[in-house]
CSV table of C-alpha atoms in Angstrom, one decimal:
chain,number,residue,atom,x,y,z
A,1,MET,CA,-6.1,5.7,16.7
A,2,THR,CA,-3.9,5.8,19.5
A,3,GLN,CA,-4.5,4.8,23.7
A,4,ILE,CA,-2.9,7.8,26.1
A,5,LYS,CA,-1.6,5.5,29.0
A,6,ARG,CA,0.6,5.3,31.5
A,7,SER,CA,2.0,2.8,30.6
A,8,ALA,CA,3.9,4.9,28.0
A,9,GLY,CA,5.4,7.6,30.4
A,10,GLN,CA,2.6,9.3,29.2
A,11,SER,CA,-1.3,11.9,31.1
A,12,ALA,CA,-4.7,13.0,30.4
A,13,ILE,CA,-3.7,16.6,31.2
A,14,ALA,CA,-0.3,15.9,29.2
A,15,SER,CA,-2.4,15.5,26.2
A,16,ALA,CA,-5.5,17.9,27.0
A,17,ALA,CA,-3.2,20.6,27.2
A,18,TYR,CA,-0.9,19.7,24.3
A,19,ARG,CA,-3.9,19.7,22.9
A,20,SER,CA,-6.3,22.0,23.5
A,21,GLY,CA,-3.1,24.5,24.1
A,22,GLU,CA,-3.9,25.4,27.3
A,23,ARG,CA,-2.7,25.6,30.5
A,24,LEU,CA,-3.7,22.9,33.4
A,25,TYR,CA,-2.3,21.2,36.6
A,26,SER,CA,-3.1,17.4,37.5
A,27,GLU,CA,-4.0,16.5,40.3
A,28,TYR,CA,-2.4,13.0,39.6
A,29,TYR,CA,0.9,14.1,39.7
A,30,GLY,CA,1.1,17.8,41.3
A,31,GLU,CA,2.5,19.1,38.2
A,32,VAL,CA,1.8,22.0,36.0
A,33,SER,CA,1.3,21.5,31.4
A,34,ASP,CA,1.5,24.7,30.3
A,35,TYR,CA,1.0,24.7,26.3
A,36,THR,CA,-0.7,28.8,25.7
A,37,ARG,CA,2.0,29.9,23.5
A,38,LYS,CA,1.2,26.5,21.5
A,39,GLY,CA,0.1,28.0,18.0
A,40,GLY,CA,-2.7,26.5,15.6
A,41,VAL,CA,-5.2,26.2,18.0
A,42,VAL,CA,-7.8,28.1,15.9
A,43,CYS,CA,-11.2,25.7,18.3
A,44,ALA,CA,-10.9,23.6,21.2
A,45,GLU,CA,-13.8,21.8,22.3
A,46,ILE,CA,-15.4,19.6,24.5
A,47,LEU,CA,-18.8,17.5,23.7
A,48,LEU,CA,-21.2,16.1,26.8
A,49,PRO,CA,-23.2,12.8,26.0
A,50,GLY,CA,-27.0,13.8,27.7
A,51,HIS,CA,-25.9,12.2,30.8
A,52,ALA,CA,-22.2,13.2,30.7
A,53,PRO,CA,-21.5,15.7,34.4
A,54,PRO,CA,-22.2,19.0,32.8
A,55,GLU,CA,-18.7,19.9,34.7
A,56,TYR,CA,-16.5,18.2,32.0
A,57,ALA,CA,-17.8,20.0,30.1
A,58,ASP,CA,-14.4,21.8,31.9
A,59,ARG,CA,-10.9,20.7,30.6
A,60,GLN,CA,-9.3,20.3,34.1
A,61,THR,CA,-12.0,18.5,35.6
A,62,LEU,CA,-12.7,16.0,32.9
A,63,TRP,CA,-8.8,14.6,32.4
A,64,ASN,CA,-9.0,15.1,36.2
A,65,ALA,CA,-11.6,12.5,37.1
A,66,VAL,CA,-10.5,10.6,34.7
A,67,GLU,CA,-7.3,10.5,36.1
A,68,LYS,CA,-8.6,10.0,39.1
A,69,ALA,CA,-10.9,6.9,37.6
A,70,GLU,CA,-7.8,5.1,36.3
A,71,SER,CA,-5.0,3.6,39.6
A,72,GLY,CA,-3.5,0.9,37.4
A,73,LYS,CA,0.7,2.6,37.6
A,74,LYS,CA,0.0,1.0,33.7
A,75,ALA,CA,-4.0,2.1,33.2
A,76,GLN,CA,-5.3,3.3,29.8
A,77,LEU,CA,-6.5,6.5,30.1
A,78,ALA,CA,-7.9,7.5,26.5
A,79,TYR,CA,-8.5,7.3,23.0
A,80,SER,CA,-7.0,9.7,20.4
A,81,PHE,CA,-7.0,10.1,16.7
A,82,ASP,CA,-6.0,12.5,14.8
A,83,ILE,CA,-8.3,13.4,11.3
A,84,ALA,CA,-7.2,15.1,8.3
A,85,LEU,CA,-9.1,18.1,6.9
A,86,GLN,CA,-9.4,19.0,3.6
A,87,ASN,CA,-8.1,21.9,2.2
A,88,GLU,CA,-10.5,22.5,-0.5
A,89,PHE,CA,-12.9,23.7,2.7
A,90,SER,CA,-12.7,26.8,4.6
A,91,LEU,CA,-12.2,26.2,7.9
A,92,GLU,CA,-14.9,27.0,8.6
A,93,GLU,CA,-16.6,24.4,7.0
A,94,ASN,CA,-14.4,22.2,8.0
A,95,ILE,CA,-15.2,23.5,11.8
A,96,ALA,CA,-18.8,22.5,11.2
A,97,LEU,CA,-17.4,19.7,9.6
A,98,ALA,CA,-15.7,17.8,12.5
A,99,ARG,CA,-18.5,18.6,14.8
A,100,GLN,CA,-21.1,16.9,13.3
A,101,PHE,CA,-19.0,14.1,12.8
A,102,LEU,CA,-18.2,13.6,16.1
A,103,LEU,CA,-21.4,15.0,17.5
A,104,ASP,CA,-22.8,12.2,15.4
A,105,GLU,CA,-20.3,9.1,15.8
A,106,PHE,CA,-18.7,9.5,18.9
A,107,VAL,CA,-21.4,11.2,21.0
A,108,SER,CA,-24.0,9.3,19.8
A,109,ARG,CA,-22.6,6.5,21.7
A,110,GLY,CA,-21.9,8.1,25.0
A,111,MET,CA,-19.0,9.1,23.9
A,112,ILE,CA,-17.2,12.1,25.6
A,113,VAL,CA,-15.1,13.7,23.4
A,114,ASP,CA,-12.9,16.9,23.9
A,115,TYR,CA,-11.0,17.4,20.0
A,116,ALA,CA,-9.2,20.7,18.8
A,117,VAL,CA,-9.0,21.8,14.9
A,118,HIS,CA,-5.2,22.6,14.0
A,119,LEU,CA,-3.6,24.3,11.6
A,120,PRO,CA,-0.1,25.2,11.4
A,121,ASP,CA,1.8,27.4,9.7
A,122,LYS,CA,3.6,25.2,7.2
A,123,GLU,CA,6.3,27.8,5.8
A,124,GLY,CA,5.0,28.4,2.2
A,125,GLY,CA,4.2,23.9,2.3
A,126,ILE,CA,0.8,22.5,1.9
A,127,ALA,CA,-1.5,23.8,4.1
A,128,ASN,CA,-1.9,20.7,6.5
A,129,PRO,CA,-5.4,21.1,8.7
A,130,HIS,CA,-6.5,18.3,11.3
A,131,PHE,CA,-8.2,18.3,14.4
A,132,HIS,CA,-7.3,15.1,17.5
A,133,VAL,CA,-10.2,14.4,18.7
A,134,MET,CA,-10.0,12.8,23.1
A,135,CYS,CA,-11.8,10.2,25.1
A,136,PRO,CA,-12.3,8.7,27.7
A,137,ILE,CA,-11.8,4.8,27.2
A,138,ARG,CA,-13.7,4.1,30.9
A,139,PRO,CA,-17.4,5.0,29.7
A,140,LEU,CA,-20.0,6.7,32.1
A,141,LYS,CA,-22.7,5.7,33.9
A,142,GLU,CA,-26.4,6.7,32.6
A,143,ASP,CA,-26.0,8.6,36.4
A,144,GLY,CA,-23.1,10.1,35.0
A,145,GLU,CA,-20.6,7.4,36.7
A,146,TRP,CA,-18.1,5.1,35.2
A,147,ASP,CA,-19.0,2.5,34.3
A,148,ALA,CA,-15.9,-0.8,33.8
A,149,LYS,CA,-14.2,-1.3,30.7
A,150,GLN,CA,-14.7,-4.2,30.9
A,151,HIS,CA,-17.0,-7.6,32.6
A,152,ARG,CA,-16.3,-11.4,33.4
A,153,GLU,CA,-17.9,-13.6,31.7
A,154,TYR,CA,-17.3,-16.7,33.1
A,155,LEU,CA,-16.6,-20.1,30.7
A,156,VAL,CA,-18.0,-23.6,31.6
A,157,ASP,CA,-18.2,-26.5,30.2
A,158,GLU,CA,-20.2,-28.7,28.2
A,159,SER,CA,-22.9,-30.6,31.2
A,160,GLY,CA,-22.6,-26.1,32.4
A,161,ALA,CA,-20.0,-26.1,35.8
A,162,PRO,CA,-17.6,-24.2,35.6
A,163,VAL,CA,-14.0,-24.4,33.8
A,164,LEU,CA,-10.8,-24.3,36.4
A,165,ASP,CA,-7.5,-23.6,35.9
A,166,ASP,CA,-4.9,-24.6,37.8
A,167,ALA,CA,-4.9,-23.0,40.5
A,168,GLY,CA,-9.0,-23.9,41.0
A,169,HIS,CA,-10.3,-20.5,40.0
A,170,ARG,CA,-12.7,-20.1,37.7
A,171,LYS,CA,-11.7,-19.4,34.1
A,172,PHE,CA,-13.5,-16.5,32.2
A,173,ASN,CA,-12.9,-14.3,29.3
A,174,ALA,CA,-12.1,-10.1,29.7
A,175,VAL,CA,-15.3,-8.5,27.3
A,176,PRO,CA,-15.3,-4.8,26.8
A,177,THR,CA,-18.0,-2.9,27.7
A,178,THR,CA,-18.4,-1.1,24.9
A,179,ASP,CA,-17.1,-1.6,21.3
A,180,TRP,CA,-14.8,1.4,20.8
A,181,GLY,CA,-11.7,0.2,21.0
A,182,SER,CA,-12.9,-3.5,18.1
A,183,PRO,CA,-11.1,-3.0,15.0
A,184,GLU,CA,-14.9,-3.1,13.0
A,185,THR,CA,-15.9,0.5,14.7
A,186,LEU,CA,-12.5,1.9,13.4
A,187,GLU,CA,-13.1,1.0,10.1
A,188,HIS,CA,-16.7,2.6,10.1
A,189,TRP,CA,-15.3,6.0,11.8
A,190,ARG,CA,-13.0,5.8,8.9
A,191,GLN,CA,-15.8,5.2,6.3
A,192,ALA,CA,-18.6,7.1,7.5
A,193,TRP,CA,-15.6,10.0,7.7
A,194,ALA,CA,-14.7,9.9,4.0
A,195,GLU,CA,-18.7,9.8,2.5
A,196,ARG,CA,-19.0,12.4,4.4
A,197,CYS,CA,-16.0,14.6,3.4
A,198,ASN,CA,-16.8,12.9,-0.3
A,199,ALA,CA,-20.5,14.0,-0.4
A,200,ARG,CA,-19.2,17.4,0.6
A,201,PHE,CA,-16.8,18.0,-1.8
A,202,ALA,CA,-20.3,16.8,-4.0
A,203,GLU,CA,-22.2,19.5,-2.7
A,204,LYS,CA,-20.1,21.8,-3.7
A,205,GLY,CA,-18.5,20.2,-7.4
A,206,LEU,CA,-15.7,19.6,-7.1
A,207,ASP,CA,-14.0,16.7,-8.2
A,208,VAL,CA,-12.3,15.2,-5.2
A,209,ARG,CA,-12.5,12.4,-3.7
A,210,ILE,CA,-10.7,10.5,-0.2
A,211,ASP,CA,-10.7,6.8,0.9
A,212,HIS,CA,-10.0,5.4,3.9
A,213,ARG,CA,-8.6,2.4,2.3
A,214,SER,CA,-4.7,1.7,2.2
A,215,TYR,CA,-4.1,1.9,-1.3
A,216,GLU,CA,-3.2,-2.4,-0.5
A,217,ARG,CA,-6.9,-2.1,0.0
A,218,GLN,CA,-8.0,-0.1,-3.3
A,219,GLY,CA,-5.4,-1.7,-6.0
A,220,ALA,CA,-4.1,1.1,-6.5
A,221,ALA,CA,0.1,0.7,-7.8
A,222,GLN,CA,1.5,3.1,-5.1
A,223,ILE,CA,3.7,3.1,-1.3
A,224,PRO,CA,2.6,5.0,1.7
A,225,THR,CA,4.4,7.6,3.0
A,226,VAL,CA,5.4,7.5,6.5
A,227,HIS,CA,4.6,9.8,8.9
A,228,GLU,CA,6.3,12.6,9.7
A,229,GLY,CA,5.2,14.2,12.7
A,230,SER,CA,5.8,17.9,13.4
A,231,ALA,CA,9.4,18.0,14.6
A,232,VAL,CA,10.8,16.3,11.3
A,233,ARG,CA,8.8,18.5,9.2
A,234,GLN,CA,10.6,21.5,11.2
A,235,MET,CA,14.2,20.7,10.9
A,236,GLU,CA,12.8,19.7,7.3
A,237,ARG,CA,12.0,22.9,6.7
A,238,LYS,CA,15.2,24.7,8.1
A,239,GLY,CA,17.6,22.5,5.4
A,240,ILE,CA,18.6,19.5,7.2
A,241,ASP,CA,17.7,15.9,6.9
A,242,THR,CA,16.1,13.0,8.4
A,243,GLU,CA,15.5,9.2,7.8
A,244,LYS,CA,11.9,9.7,7.6
A,245,GLY,CA,12.0,12.6,5.1
A,246,SER,CA,14.3,11.0,2.9
A,247,LEU,CA,12.1,7.9,3.0
A,248,ASN,CA,9.5,9.3,2.1
A,249,ARG,CA,11.5,11.9,-1.5
A,250,PHE,CA,12.0,7.7,-1.3
A,251,ILE,CA,9.2,6.5,-1.7
A,252,LYS,CA,7.6,9.4,-3.6
A,253,ALA,CA,10.2,9.6,-6.2
A,254,THR,CA,9.2,6.0,-6.3
A,255,ASN,CA,5.7,6.7,-7.2
A,256,ARG,CA,6.2,9.1,-10.1
A,257,MET,CA,8.4,6.2,-11.1
A,258,ILE,CA,6.2,3.9,-10.4
A,259,ALA,CA,3.1,5.8,-12.1
A,260,THR,CA,4.9,6.6,-15.8
A,261,THR,CA,5.3,3.5,-15.7
A,262,VAL,CA,1.7,2.0,-15.6
A,263,LYS,CA,0.7,5.0,-17.7
A,264,ARG,CA,3.4,3.6,-20.6
A,265,LEU,CA,2.2,0.0,-19.6
A,266,ALA,CA,-1.3,0.9,-20.4
A,267,ARG,CA,-0.6,3.1,-23.5
A,268,LEU,CA,1.7,-0.4,-24.7
A,269,CYS,CA,-1.5,-2.4,-23.9
A,270,ASP,CA,-4.0,0.6,-26.3
A,271,TRP,CA,-1.9,-0.5,-28.9
A,272,ILE,CA,-1.8,-4.2,-29.3
A,273,ALA,CA,-5.3,-4.5,-28.2
A,274,THR,CA,-5.8,-2.3,-31.3
A,275,LEU,CA,-3.6,-3.8,-33.5
A,276,LYS,CA,-5.1,-7.5,-32.7
A,277,GLU,CA,-8.2,-5.8,-33.7
A,278,GLU,CA,-6.8,-4.9,-36.5
A,279,LEU,CA,-5.3,-8.6,-37.8
A,280,ALA,CA,-8.7,-10.2,-37.5
A,281,ARG,CA,-10.6,-7.2,-39.3
A,282,PRO,CA,-10.4,-8.7,-43.3
A,283,GLN,CA,-8.1,-7.8,-45.2
A,284,THR,CA,-7.8,-6.6,-49.0
A,285,PRO,CA,-5.3,-7.9,-51.1
A,286,ASN,CA,-2.6,-7.6,-52.2
A,287,LEU,CA,-0.6,-7.5,-56.0
A,288,ALA,CA,1.1,-10.3,-55.1
A,289,GLU,CA,-1.8,-12.8,-53.0
A,290,LEU,CA,-4.2,-12.1,-56.3
A,291,LEU,CA,-0.8,-13.4,-58.8
A,292,ASN,CA,-0.3,-16.2,-56.4
A,293,SER,CA,-4.2,-17.0,-56.4
A,294,TYR,CA,-4.2,-16.3,-60.5
A,295,TYR,CA,-1.3,-19.1,-60.7
A,296,ASP,CA,-1.8,-21.4,-58.3
A,297,GLN,CA,-4.4,-22.1,-60.2
A,298,ARG,CA,-3.8,-22.1,-63.5
A,299,ASN,CA,-1.5,-24.2,-62.3
A,300,ALA,CA,-3.8,-26.7,-60.6
A,301,GLY,CA,-4.3,-28.1,-63.7
A,302,ALA,CA,-2.0,-28.2,-65.9
A,303,TRP,CA,-0.3,-31.6,-66.6
A,304,SER,CA,3.2,-30.7,-67.1
A,305,GLN,CA,5.8,-29.1,-66.5
A,306,LYS,CA,5.6,-26.9,-70.2
A,307,ALA,CA,2.4,-25.9,-69.1
A,308,ARG,CA,2.9,-24.7,-66.2
A,309,LEU,CA,5.7,-22.2,-67.9
A,310,SER,CA,3.1,-21.6,-70.3
A,311,ASN,CA,1.3,-20.1,-68.1
A,312,LEU,CA,3.6,-17.8,-67.3
A,313,LYS,CA,3.8,-16.4,-71.3
A,314,SER,CA,-0.6,-15.4,-70.6
A,315,HIS,CA,0.6,-11.6,-68.9
A,316,ALA,CA,-2.8,-10.1,-70.9
A,317,GLU,CA,-5.5,-12.7,-69.3
A,318,ALA,CA,-3.6,-11.9,-65.6
A,319,ILE,CA,-3.7,-8.6,-66.6
A,320,ALA,CA,-7.5,-9.2,-67.0
A,321,PHE,CA,-7.9,-11.3,-63.9
A,322,LEU,CA,-6.9,-8.0,-62.0
A,323,GLN,CA,-9.3,-5.8,-63.5
A,324,GLU,CA,-11.6,-8.1,-62.7
A,325,LYS,CA,-11.0,-7.3,-59.0
A,326,GLY,CA,-10.6,-3.8,-59.6
A,327,ILE,CA,-6.8,-3.5,-58.7
A,328,ALA,CA,-5.5,-1.5,-61.6
A,329,THR,CA,-2.3,-2.3,-63.1
A,330,LEU,CA,0.6,-0.2,-65.2
């Protein structure tokens, strides 16, 4: 999730036009953003909560209204989400899954959702279906008017008196009107999307699962690759090496080496465990051990060197002893 904001030179109209592949006019800037020649956009739709003005179902009307409601030169205009779809699902299944997810998790919270499904041409590479989501940061009141993004909570001391700053103004905390931008909400959305995809995998009988957690949180011995973006991927397809592309190739090679090392270590640990188990079992004594044991017993009762030497001549008795132990002799 990122934010579309004027402080970064961004426009809600231009962003919506790019994601939807449409031609939109910005009343705020007096400019037209035309992405009608952009390929790969297979679906674009606006989902409205029940209290939203119905005219906001028109993309140009919606985002011009958002731009108009924000007067600041550094205003934060919209949340932007990029969410991966699954190659194991059909296009129809992916669109239905994404749409229901947005209705259940976003629109149900009172959010306006503008989403677009992209299926870019990878020119023989791995397909990369995904969908973009834009939601106004400013919430709507129940009457359909724009609400404040945050409200003030004034501070008081232990006696209930207002806390003042050095200029004599009351101190306050700016509290967001919604929880849409909180890390906890984003974590919930990520987990909810993973669970929804995994449930669909299970329904289709596929042994595939995704995890919303980072490799580090999963405890996985793997390094994440960096996001390349469309410009980098286009250059790489033309045979032009890029910094991000080279870094990802190095990371993938390192991950292969790590995976191989982990497998070898696992096999080594299994071998050591098996060896320890084998060594812990009672061992059948060999011929040398039995002979040593026999002569140790004979010599224990021998009081002179002569007697010990005579014991060595008792070969016949030794053979009989071994036969009693079930050891064949030559």
